[in-house]
mmCIF file of C-alpha atoms in Angstrom:
data_model
loop_
_atom_site.group_PDB
_atom_site.id
_atom_site.type_symbol
_atom_site.label_atom_id
_atom_site.label_comp_id
_atom_site.label_asym_id
_atom_site.label_seq_id
_atom_site.Cartn_x
_atom_site.Cartn_y
_atom_site.Cartn_z
ATOM 1 C CA MET A 228 86.560 153.038 80.799
ATOM 2 C CA ASP A 229 89.313 154.647 78.782
ATOM 3 C CA GLU A 230 89.619 152.490 75.788
ATOM 4 C CA PRO A 231 91.781 151.618 73.176
ATOM 5 C CA ARG A 232 92.040 153.552 70.090
ATOM 6 C CA THR A 233 90.760 151.699 67.536
ATOM 7 C CA GLU A 234 89.986 151.405 63.360
ATOM 8 C CA GLY A 235 88.335 154.892 61.529
ATOM 9 C CA ARG A 236 90.578 157.088 64.009
ATOM 10 C CA GLY A 237 94.284 159.008 63.718
ATOM 11 C CA SER A 238 95.601 158.575 60.250
ATOM 12 C CA LEU A 239 95.129 156.200 57.783
ATOM 13 C CA THR A 240 98.748 154.462 58.519
ATOM 14 C CA ASP A 241 97.200 153.746 61.923
ATOM 15 C CA ARG A 242 94.374 152.740 60.435
ATOM 16 C CA VAL A 243 95.902 150.138 58.818
ATOM 17 C CA ILE A 244 98.672 149.129 61.578
ATOM 18 C CA ASP A 245 95.725 148.776 64.018
ATOM 19 C CA ALA A 246 93.543 147.136 61.740
ATOM 20 C CA VAL A 247 96.125 144.645 60.819
ATOM 21 C CA ALA A 248 96.663 144.407 64.373
ATOM 22 C CA LYS A 249 93.437 143.527 64.717
ATOM 23 C CA ALA A 250 93.203 140.595 62.518
ATOM 24 C CA MET A 251 96.507 139.055 63.617
ATOM 25 C CA THR A 252 93.847 137.959 66.720
ATOM 26 C CA ASP A 253 90.695 137.521 65.272
ATOM 27 C CA VAL A 254 90.292 134.814 66.158
ATOM 28 C CA GLU A 255 86.866 132.473 67.494
ATOM 29 C CA PRO A 256 88.299 130.023 70.079
ATOM 30 C CA HIS A 257 87.160 126.555 69.223
ATOM 31 C CA ALA A 258 83.606 125.887 70.520
ATOM 32 C CA ASP A 259 84.435 122.673 72.542
ATOM 33 C CA LEU A 260 86.237 125.073 75.161
ATOM 34 C CA ARG A 261 84.263 125.154 77.572
ATOM 35 C CA ALA A 262 83.230 121.444 77.320
ATOM 36 C CA ARG A 263 87.228 120.599 77.489
ATOM 37 C CA VAL A 264 87.560 122.769 79.997
ATOM 38 C CA MET A 265 84.726 121.362 82.883
ATOM 39 C CA ALA A 266 85.841 117.669 81.483
ATOM 40 C CA ARG A 267 89.552 118.755 83.202
ATOM 41 C CA ILE A 268 87.635 120.991 86.147
ATOM 42 C CA ASP A 269 85.586 117.449 86.696
ATOM 43 C CA GLU A 270 88.672 114.649 86.192
ATOM 44 C CA PRO A 271 90.161 114.572 89.429
ATOM 45 C CA ARG A 272 87.290 114.277 90.818
ATOM 46 C CA ARG A 273 85.841 111.305 89.175
ATOM 47 C CA ARG A 274 89.286 109.840 89.641
ATOM 48 C CA ARG A 275 88.651 110.067 93.358
ATOM 49 C CA VAL A 276 85.628 108.489 92.844
ATOM 50 C CA ALA A 277 86.817 105.947 90.807
ATOM 51 C CA TRP A 278 89.609 105.445 93.888
ATOM 52 C CA THR A 279 86.936 105.705 96.269
ATOM 53 C CA TRP A 280 85.269 102.021 94.246
ATOM 54 C CA ILE A 281 87.830 100.505 94.768
ATOM 55 C CA VAL A 282 89.121 100.949 98.213
ATOM 56 C CA GLY A 283 85.963 100.687 99.358
ATOM 57 C CA PRO A 284 85.229 97.737 98.969
ATOM 58 C CA VAL A 285 88.357 95.825 99.339
ATOM 59 C CA ALA A 286 88.779 97.941 102.392
ATOM 60 C CA ALA A 287 85.045 96.597 103.579
ATOM 61 C CA ALA A 288 86.354 92.674 102.346
ATOM 62 C CA ALA A 289 89.922 93.380 104.760
ATOM 63 C CA LEU A 290 87.506 93.843 106.941
ATOM 64 C CA VAL A 291 84.787 91.232 106.831
ATOM 65 C CA VAL A 292 88.318 88.930 106.973
ATOM 66 C CA LEU A 293 89.730 90.261 110.628
ATOM 67 C CA ALA A 294 86.035 89.988 111.527
ATOM 68 C CA ILE A 295 86.127 86.054 110.848
ATOM 69 C CA VAL A 296 89.915 86.171 112.064
ATOM 70 C CA LEU A 297 90.575 87.343 114.658
ATOM 71 C CA PRO A 298 88.033 86.289 117.478
ATOM 72 C CA PRO A 299 89.251 82.949 117.245
ATOM 73 C CA LEU A 300 92.825 83.571 118.040
ATOM 74 C CA MET A 301 92.069 86.121 120.614
ATOM 75 C CA ARG A 302 89.219 83.570 122.287
ATOM 76 C CA THR A 303 92.445 81.577 122.589
ATOM 77 C CA ARG A 304 95.306 83.050 123.294
ATOM 78 C CA SER A 305 92.976 84.792 126.253
ATOM 79 C CA SER A 306 90.611 81.488 128.360
ATOM 80 C CA PRO A 307 93.140 79.746 130.576
ATOM 81 C CA PRO A 308 93.138 76.240 130.140
ATOM 82 C CA THR A 309 90.867 74.224 132.511
ATOM 83 C CA PRO A 310 92.470 71.199 134.503
ATOM 84 C CA VAL A 311 90.237 69.273 133.455
ATOM 85 C CA ARG A 312 89.987 68.887 129.966
ATOM 86 C CA THR A 313 93.901 69.576 129.347
ATOM 87 C CA MET A 314 94.985 66.935 131.718
ATOM 88 C CA PRO A 315 94.181 64.003 131.074
ATOM 89 C CA ILE A 316 95.634 64.192 127.369
ATOM 90 C CA GLU A 317 99.246 65.839 128.696
ATOM 91 C CA ARG A 318 98.889 62.678 130.463
ATOM 92 C CA THR A 319 98.317 60.186 128.166
ATOM 93 C CA VAL A 320 100.767 62.288 125.585
ATOM 94 C CA ALA A 321 103.628 62.687 127.896
ATOM 95 C CA SER A 322 103.611 59.549 129.053
ATOM 96 C CA PRO A 323 104.908 57.236 126.157
ATOM 97 C CA THR A 324 107.787 60.023 125.511
ATOM 98 C CA ARG A 325 108.831 59.319 128.627
ATOM 99 C CA ASP A 326 109.280 55.997 129.073
ATOM 100 C CA VAL A 327 110.546 54.799 125.299
ATOM 101 C CA PRO A 328 113.524 56.507 124.712
ATOM 102 C CA THR A 329 114.259 59.185 122.351
ATOM 103 C CA PRO A 330 116.018 57.648 119.260
ATOM 104 C CA ILE A 331 119.553 59.597 118.640
ATOM 105 C CA GLY A 332 119.635 62.065 115.757
ATOM 106 C CA ALA A 333 115.083 63.347 116.246
ATOM 107 C CA ILE A 334 115.232 66.688 115.675
ATOM 108 C CA ALA A 335 110.871 67.078 116.682
ATOM 109 C CA PRO A 336 111.118 68.882 119.957
ATOM 110 C CA VAL A 337 109.959 66.800 122.680
ATOM 111 C CA PRO A 338 106.499 68.744 124.935
ATOM 112 C CA PRO A 339 107.267 69.357 128.003
ATOM 113 C CA VAL A 340 106.570 67.155 130.428
ATOM 114 C CA ALA A 341 105.164 67.986 134.073
ATOM 115 C CA PRO A 342 106.540 66.472 137.038
ATOM 116 C CA ALA A 343 106.120 62.796 137.552
ATOM 117 C CA ARG A 344 104.599 63.570 141.216
ATOM 118 C CA HIS A 345 102.836 66.509 140.374
ATOM 119 C CA ALA A 346 100.961 64.129 137.222
ATOM 120 C CA ARG A 347 100.338 61.026 139.585
ATOM 121 C CA ALA A 348 98.774 63.244 142.013
ATOM 122 C CA ARG A 349 96.814 64.853 139.424
ATOM 123 C CA THR A 350 95.510 61.564 136.992
ATOM 124 C CA ALA A 351 94.368 60.123 140.888
ATOM 125 C CA ALA A 352 92.138 63.508 141.240
ATOM 126 C CA VAL A 353 90.831 62.747 137.620
ATOM 127 C CA ARG A 354 90.296 58.978 137.922
ATOM 128 C CA ASP A 355 88.284 60.220 141.818
ATOM 129 C CA SER A 356 86.513 62.576 140.371
ATOM 130 C CA GLY A 357 84.983 60.467 137.885
ATOM 131 C CA ILE A 358 84.926 63.290 135.001
ATOM 132 C CA VAL A 359 84.426 61.339 131.848
ATOM 133 C CA VAL A 360 86.644 64.179 129.211
ATOM 134 C CA GLU A 361 86.400 63.848 125.669
ATOM 135 C CA PRO A 362 89.373 64.599 124.285
ATOM 136 C CA PRO A 363 89.331 66.635 121.400
ATOM 137 C CA HIS A 364 89.500 66.091 118.002
ATOM 138 C CA GLY A 365 88.102 62.643 117.634
ATOM 139 C CA GLY A 366 91.368 61.620 119.325
ATOM 140 C CA VAL A 367 91.641 57.809 121.377
ATOM 141 C CA VAL A 368 90.783 57.428 124.981
ATOM 142 C CA VAL A 369 93.390 56.553 127.365
ATOM 143 C CA GLU A 370 92.245 54.820 130.435
ATOM 144 C CA ALA A 371 93.669 56.566 133.495
ATOM 145 C CA LEU A 372 97.127 54.409 135.474
ATOM 146 C CA GLN A 373 95.948 51.970 138.307
ATOM 147 C CA ALA A 374 97.089 52.551 141.460
ATOM 148 C CA HIS A 375 100.651 50.107 142.076
ATOM 149 C CA GLU A 376 100.577 47.927 144.955
ATOM 150 C CA PRO A 377 102.744 48.705 147.497
ATOM 151 C CA ILE A 378 106.591 47.019 147.180
ATOM 152 C CA SER A 379 107.521 45.831 150.738
ATOM 153 C CA ILE A 380 111.229 44.940 151.008
ATOM 154 C CA ALA A 381 113.677 42.821 153.687
ATOM 155 C CA PRO A 382 115.851 44.885 154.826
ATOM 156 C CA VAL A 383 119.372 43.926 153.969
ATOM 157 C CA GLN A 384 120.157 41.545 157.015
ATOM 158 C CA ARG A 385 125.132 41.747 156.995
ATOM 159 C CA PRO A 386 126.178 38.208 159.612
ATOM 160 C CA ALA A 387 128.166 39.685 162.096
ATOM 161 C CA VAL A 388 132.452 39.302 161.549
ATOM 162 C CA ARG A 389 133.783 37.454 164.846
ATOM 163 C CA VAL A 390 137.445 38.038 165.255
ATOM 164 C CA ALA A 391 138.312 34.263 166.477
ATOM 165 C CA ASP A 392 136.744 33.342 162.760
ATOM 166 C CA VAL A 393 139.996 35.404 161.652
ATOM 167 C CA THR A 394 142.783 33.447 160.192
ATOM 168 C CA VAL A 395 146.092 35.044 159.790
ATOM 169 C CA ALA A 396 148.678 32.751 157.929
ATOM 170 C CA PRO A 397 152.456 32.890 159.050
ATOM 171 C CA LEU A 398 154.676 35.099 158.157
ATOM 172 C CA ALA A 399 156.932 34.242 155.820
ATOM 173 C CA GLU A 400 160.985 33.543 157.052
ATOM 174 C CA LEU A 401 163.089 35.959 156.014
ATOM 175 C CA ALA A 402 167.481 34.767 154.955
ATOM 176 C CA PRO A 403 169.367 37.194 157.694
ATOM 177 C CA LEU A 404 171.358 40.142 155.733
ATOM 178 C CA GLU A 405 175.056 39.860 154.554
ATOM 179 C CA VAL A 406 176.784 42.672 154.070
ATOM 180 C CA GLU A 407 181.143 42.991 153.788
ATOM 181 C CA PRO A 408 182.636 45.392 155.319
ATOM 182 C CA LEU A 409 183.279 48.492 153.794
ATOM 183 C CA PRO A 410 187.723 48.602 152.290
ATOM 184 C CA ALA A 411 190.091 51.095 154.675
ATOM 185 C CA SER A 412 190.737 54.515 153.403
ATOM 186 C CA ARG A 413 193.463 55.407 151.791
ATOM 187 C CA GLY A 414 194.018 59.100 153.252
ATOM 188 C CA ARG A 415 193.830 61.857 151.666
ATOM 189 C CA ASP A 416 196.883 63.298 148.743
ATOM 190 C CA MET B 158 39.523 137.362 86.160
ATOM 191 C CA ARG B 159 42.408 137.940 85.531
ATOM 192 C CA THR B 160 45.162 139.260 82.800
ATOM 193 C CA ALA B 161 47.630 137.497 80.907
ATOM 194 C CA PRO B 162 50.422 139.820 81.680
ATOM 195 C CA SER B 163 51.736 142.993 79.613
ATOM 196 C CA ILE B 164 55.406 142.119 77.545
ATOM 197 C CA ASP B 165 56.295 145.471 79.927
ATOM 198 C CA SER B 166 55.760 143.421 82.985
ATOM 199 C CA VAL B 167 57.279 139.846 81.659
ATOM 200 C CA THR B 168 60.397 141.491 80.100
ATOM 201 C CA ALA B 169 60.808 143.727 83.904
ATOM 202 C CA THR B 170 60.198 140.365 85.726
ATOM 203 C CA ALA B 171 62.485 138.295 83.619
ATOM 204 C CA PRO B 172 64.989 136.979 85.685
ATOM 205 C CA ALA B 173 68.349 139.387 84.773
ATOM 206 C CA ASP B 174 71.686 137.939 83.756
ATOM 207 C CA PRO B 175 73.693 137.460 86.536
ATOM 208 C CA THR B 176 77.059 139.494 87.262
ATOM 209 C CA ASP B 177 80.504 137.771 86.993
ATOM 210 C CA LEU B 178 80.464 138.116 90.692
ATOM 211 C CA SER B 179 77.044 135.989 91.494
ATOM 212 C CA LEU B 180 78.649 133.614 89.012
ATOM 213 C CA VAL B 181 82.207 133.478 91.135
ATOM 214 C CA ARG B 182 80.485 132.655 94.821
ATOM 215 C CA ARG B 183 77.975 130.111 93.982
ATOM 216 C CA ALA B 184 81.126 128.218 91.556
ATOM 217 C CA GLN B 185 83.428 129.434 95.292
ATOM 218 C CA ALA B 186 79.941 127.543 96.680
ATOM 219 C CA GLY B 187 80.812 124.281 94.181
ATOM 220 C CA ASP B 188 78.673 125.045 91.274
ATOM 221 C CA LEU B 189 80.542 123.921 88.622
ATOM 222 C CA ASP B 190 77.380 125.028 86.072
ATOM 223 C CA ALA B 191 78.017 128.382 87.440
ATOM 224 C CA PHE B 192 82.002 128.257 86.160
ATOM 225 C CA GLY B 193 80.969 126.830 82.738
ATOM 226 C CA ALA B 194 78.920 130.417 82.630
ATOM 227 C CA LEU B 195 82.495 132.538 83.405
ATOM 228 C CA VAL B 196 83.927 129.684 80.615
ATOM 229 C CA GLU B 197 82.018 130.566 78.481
ATOM 230 C CA ARG B 198 81.308 134.815 78.998
ATOM 231 C CA ASN B 199 84.829 135.002 78.789
ATOM 232 C CA ARG B 200 86.875 132.324 76.516
ATOM 233 C CA ARG B 201 86.736 134.655 73.368
ATOM 234 C CA ALA B 202 88.867 137.601 75.566
ATOM 235 C CA VAL B 203 90.872 134.453 77.336
ATOM 236 C CA TYR B 204 91.923 133.912 73.882
ATOM 237 C CA ARG B 205 92.309 136.611 72.263
ATOM 238 C CA ALA B 206 95.168 137.477 74.482
ATOM 239 C CA ALA B 207 96.515 133.848 74.496
ATOM 240 C CA LEU B 208 96.533 134.265 70.889
ATOM 241 C CA ALA B 209 98.510 138.052 71.136
ATOM 242 C CA ALA B 210 101.208 136.772 73.306
ATOM 243 C CA VAL B 211 102.105 132.342 71.632
ATOM 244 C CA GLY B 212 100.753 133.214 67.707
ATOM 245 C CA SER B 213 99.699 129.815 67.719
ATOM 246 C CA ALA B 214 96.212 128.823 67.808
ATOM 247 C CA ALA B 215 96.931 125.490 68.897
ATOM 248 C CA GLU B 216 98.410 126.722 71.607
ATOM 249 C CA ALA B 217 96.841 129.319 72.573
ATOM 250 C CA ASP B 218 94.131 126.854 72.517
ATOM 251 C CA ASP B 219 96.096 125.405 75.464
ATOM 252 C CA VAL B 220 97.066 128.308 76.988
ATOM 253 C CA ALA B 221 93.071 129.476 77.432
ATOM 254 C CA GLN B 222 92.631 125.795 78.957
ATOM 255 C CA GLU B 223 94.922 125.847 81.373
ATOM 256 C CA ALA B 224 94.345 129.195 82.290
ATOM 257 C CA PHE B 225 90.616 128.945 82.342
ATOM 258 C CA VAL B 226 91.607 124.988 85.125
ATOM 259 C CA ALA B 227 94.309 127.301 86.889
ATOM 260 C CA ALA B 228 91.344 130.075 87.850
ATOM 261 C CA PHE B 229 89.633 127.415 89.036
ATOM 262 C CA GLN B 230 91.693 126.116 91.300
ATOM 263 C CA LYS B 231 92.923 129.900 92.775
ATOM 264 C CA LEU B 232 88.429 130.832 92.746
ATOM 265 C CA GLY B 233 89.368 130.487 96.472
ATOM 266 C CA SER B 234 91.484 133.233 96.953
ATOM 267 C CA PHE B 235 89.732 135.901 94.552
ATOM 268 C CA ARG B 236 88.350 137.956 97.069
ATOM 269 C CA GLY B 237 86.851 140.653 93.894
ATOM 270 C CA GLU B 238 89.057 143.683 94.608
ATOM 271 C CA ALA B 239 89.479 143.497 91.113
ATOM 272 C CA SER B 240 86.322 142.121 88.542
ATOM 273 C CA PHE B 241 86.662 138.951 88.079
ATOM 274 C CA LYS B 242 87.553 139.166 84.056
ATOM 275 C CA THR B 243 90.480 141.383 84.346
ATOM 276 C CA TRP B 244 91.298 138.814 87.552
ATOM 277 C CA LEU B 245 90.816 136.060 84.915
ATOM 278 C CA LEU B 246 93.576 137.680 82.052
ATOM 279 C CA THR B 247 95.571 137.823 84.290
ATOM 280 C CA ILE B 248 96.234 134.608 85.240
ATOM 281 C CA THR B 249 96.352 133.665 81.200
ATOM 282 C CA TRP B 250 98.887 136.436 80.404
ATOM 283 C CA ASN B 251 101.358 135.009 82.846
ATOM 284 C CA ARG B 252 100.681 131.495 81.786
ATOM 285 C CA ALA B 253 100.796 132.593 77.806
ATOM 286 C CA ILE B 254 104.459 134.291 78.601
ATOM 287 C CA ASP B 255 105.421 131.092 80.183
ATOM 288 C CA ARG B 256 104.584 129.557 77.420
ATOM 289 C CA ARG B 257 106.409 132.272 75.206
ATOM 290 C CA LYS B 258 109.624 131.457 76.873
ATOM 291 C CA SER B 259 109.483 127.987 77.214
ATOM 292 C CA VAL B 260 108.588 127.608 73.402
ATOM 293 C CA ALA B 261 111.223 130.589 72.232
ATOM 294 C CA ARG B 262 113.905 128.227 74.305
ATOM 295 C CA TRP B 263 112.376 125.042 72.235
ATOM 296 C CA MET B 264 112.819 127.010 68.767
ATOM 297 C CA ARG B 265 116.006 128.687 70.087
ATOM 298 C CA ARG B 266 117.235 125.203 70.509
ATOM 299 C CA ILE B 267 116.421 124.151 66.731
ATOM 300 C CA ALA B 268 117.170 126.646 65.077
ATOM 301 C CA ALA B 269 120.103 129.394 64.634
ATOM 302 C CA PRO B 270 119.391 132.705 67.039
ATOM 303 C CA SER B 271 118.714 135.629 64.710
ATOM 304 C CA ASN B 272 119.640 138.649 65.616
ATOM 305 C CA GLU B 273 117.795 140.479 63.871
ATOM 306 C CA THR B 274 114.565 139.926 65.429
ATOM 307 C CA ASP B 275 113.021 139.772 68.744
ATOM 308 C CA ASP B 276 111.812 136.256 68.609
ATOM 309 C CA PRO B 277 110.186 136.925 64.894
ATOM 310 C CA ASP B 278 108.910 133.474 64.302
ATOM 311 C CA VAL B 279 105.801 133.534 67.092
ATOM 312 C CA VAL B 280 104.240 136.365 65.942
ATOM 313 C CA GLU B 281 105.472 134.896 61.760
ATOM 314 C CA ARG B 282 103.310 131.796 63.047
ATOM 315 C CA LEU B 283 99.973 134.854 64.052
ATOM 316 C CA PRO B 284 96.824 132.936 61.555
ATOM 317 C CA ALA B 285 96.286 135.203 58.966
ATOM 318 C CA ALA B 286 92.399 135.515 59.942
ATOM 319 C CA ALA B 287 89.404 136.819 57.722
ATOM 320 C CA PRO B 288 90.001 139.911 56.880
ATOM 321 C CA SER B 289 87.839 142.774 57.906
ATOM 322 C CA HIS B 290 86.377 145.905 56.054
ATOM 323 C CA GLU B 291 89.143 148.472 56.259
ATOM 324 C CA ALA B 292 92.429 145.251 55.764
ATOM 325 C CA GLU B 293 90.225 144.779 52.565
ATOM 326 C CA LEU B 294 91.147 147.821 51.492
ATOM 327 C CA ILE B 295 94.605 147.859 51.649
ATOM 328 C CA ALA B 296 97.214 146.244 49.351
ATOM 329 C CA SER B 297 98.193 142.511 50.382
ATOM 330 C CA ASP B 298 101.715 143.426 50.001
ATOM 331 C CA LEU B 299 101.193 146.415 52.469
ATOM 332 C CA ARG B 300 99.365 143.809 54.756
ATOM 333 C CA GLN B 301 102.302 141.230 55.204
ATOM 334 C CA GLN B 302 104.975 144.409 55.497
ATOM 335 C CA ILE B 303 103.215 145.163 58.207
ATOM 336 C CA ARG B 304 103.003 141.922 59.849
ATOM 337 C CA ALA B 305 106.516 141.151 58.886
ATOM 338 C CA SER B 306 107.103 144.894 60.896
ATOM 339 C CA ILE B 307 105.095 143.952 63.776
ATOM 340 C CA ALA B 308 106.941 140.485 64.438
ATOM 341 C CA THR B 309 110.150 143.079 64.492
ATOM 342 C CA LEU B 310 109.061 145.340 67.477
ATOM 343 C CA PRO B 311 110.224 144.736 70.487
ATOM 344 C CA ARG B 312 108.221 142.281 73.135
ATOM 345 C CA LYS B 313 107.092 145.183 74.885
ATOM 346 C CA LEU B 314 106.284 147.691 72.473
ATOM 347 C CA ARG B 315 104.466 143.769 70.678
ATOM 348 C CA ASP B 316 101.910 143.132 73.342
ATOM 349 C CA ALA B 317 101.127 145.998 73.815
ATOM 350 C CA LEU B 318 100.296 147.064 70.518
ATOM 351 C CA LEU B 319 98.194 143.900 69.585
ATOM 352 C CA LEU B 320 96.281 143.668 73.184
ATOM 353 C CA ALA B 321 94.753 147.291 72.549
ATOM 354 C CA ALA B 322 94.628 146.881 68.602
ATOM 355 C CA SER B 323 92.103 144.078 69.855
ATOM 356 C CA GLY B 324 89.639 145.471 70.594
ATOM 357 C CA GLU B 325 89.025 143.321 73.164
ATOM 358 C CA TYR B 326 90.112 145.591 76.519
ATOM 359 C CA SER B 327 90.580 148.321 78.289
ATOM 360 C CA TYR B 328 93.238 150.148 79.248
ATOM 361 C CA ASP B 329 92.683 149.129 82.370
ATOM 362 C CA GLU B 330 93.171 145.626 81.982
ATOM 363 C CA ILE B 331 95.794 145.347 79.661
ATOM 364 C CA ALA B 332 97.473 147.728 81.812
ATOM 365 C CA ARG B 333 96.408 144.924 85.166
ATOM 366 C CA MET B 334 97.469 141.996 82.753
ATOM 367 C CA LEU B 335 100.829 143.379 81.558
ATOM 368 C CA ASP B 336 101.270 144.665 85.047
ATOM 369 C CA ILE B 337 102.100 148.545 84.305
ATOM 370 C CA PRO B 338 100.546 151.612 84.695
ATOM 371 C CA ILE B 339 98.339 152.964 82.149
ATOM 372 C CA GLY B 340 100.292 155.972 80.859
ATOM 373 C CA THR B 341 103.134 153.337 79.987
ATOM 374 C CA LEU B 342 101.262 151.423 78.467
ATOM 375 C CA LYS B 343 99.963 154.006 75.754
ATOM 376 C CA TRP B 344 103.336 154.950 75.573
ATOM 377 C CA ARG B 345 104.185 151.741 75.026
ATOM 378 C CA VAL B 346 101.118 152.001 72.231
ATOM 379 C CA SER B 347 101.831 155.259 70.202
ATOM 380 C CA GLU B 348 105.357 154.330 70.268
ATOM 381 C CA ALA B 349 104.988 150.490 68.533
ATOM 382 C CA ARG B 350 103.490 152.553 66.074
ATOM 383 C CA ARG B 351 105.540 154.853 65.563
ATOM 384 C CA VAL B 352 108.371 152.485 64.952
ATOM 385 C CA LEU B 353 105.785 150.910 62.916
ATOM 386 C CA LYS B 354 104.844 154.396 60.593
ATOM 387 C CA GLU B 355 109.142 154.162 60.236
ATOM 388 C CA LYS B 356 109.937 151.211 59.110
ATOM 389 C CA LEU B 357 106.990 151.146 56.878
ATOM 390 C CA ALA B 358 108.890 155.126 55.235
ATOM 391 C CA ALA B 359 111.405 153.000 55.158
ATOM 392 C CA GLN B 360 110.750 150.563 52.239
ATOM 393 C CA GLY B 361 108.619 152.864 50.554
ATOM 394 C CA TYR B 362 104.941 153.800 51.932
ATOM 395 C CA GLU B 363 104.135 157.600 52.482
ATOM 396 C CA ARG B 364 102.795 158.372 55.974
ATOM 397 C CA GLY B 365 99.360 158.559 55.810
#
């Protein structure tokens, strides 16, 4: 290896110069340099580990919450309504709102009501099936309505009109009209 | 019956110090202790190179630390074409020059620029180390004159002289550090000495 010339060779002035130049950099580094370097190298790793310790539990908690909340929501949306369970409730709730006049200025929206003849048909079907429907959430059970007795109304009869029975009052007499004759014309000038 | 091993056989079977390259390979595989061993082996060379460039013990310490961290981060790109020490010293020198530029910029901002020297304040702040055997023999005023004269050298000559005189590096390592041919390096060292001797002669010191 080609080593630089240092003290011990060359002129006295060269040796003095080399000695002074060497002394200018002849300083030992701090003993803890290695420890500081290794600490700095390890710092990002420790940060990553700390970050993992924070994010990991949060992510796990989020998953647990989703696992609890999502299935009931999905079940509510995906399951089709069964007619036996929902129709009587719908009928009993819808009926008063249809009969009671809505106050003017009422803001609360009225739930949609099924057409009357469909509702009646469903009610009859449930009543005939004998199924007792338990209302959800401890609501009040309203019995299905009984069928109406058929109402019979006699047809309207109008009396016939005869010409002989019609009396017409005599016409009033009018006074004769008198009109004065026009004056003779005097010709043109 | 087994006999106790002789001293020679123990010496022969004792594990030799791993080479820099083997430590590098282990460090590249994630062995932090191997990199720690590399730091321990090269800390003095790195620190003194930084000191030659920035001239402040505290800043040299910072530069050395940064250089080692940067080397660790770039360790994957080390192919082993040059020695690890040379590669590390190149990183160190580049960091030190960046620091010196920022320090010089900062000094210029707070102080009036001097036309007399090429950034003399940096070298003036070089710590006065414990005098070597040779240094004890010279008068303190001559030492001061030489220090002051080195401070006035152009940077290129001063860097070459300080690195060569430190005795810590070969010409090849210095040339790679400074990214110049060895011939240019030798000329700069020689030129630095010549300029210093002229200055000393001008101040009344005889040429020896």
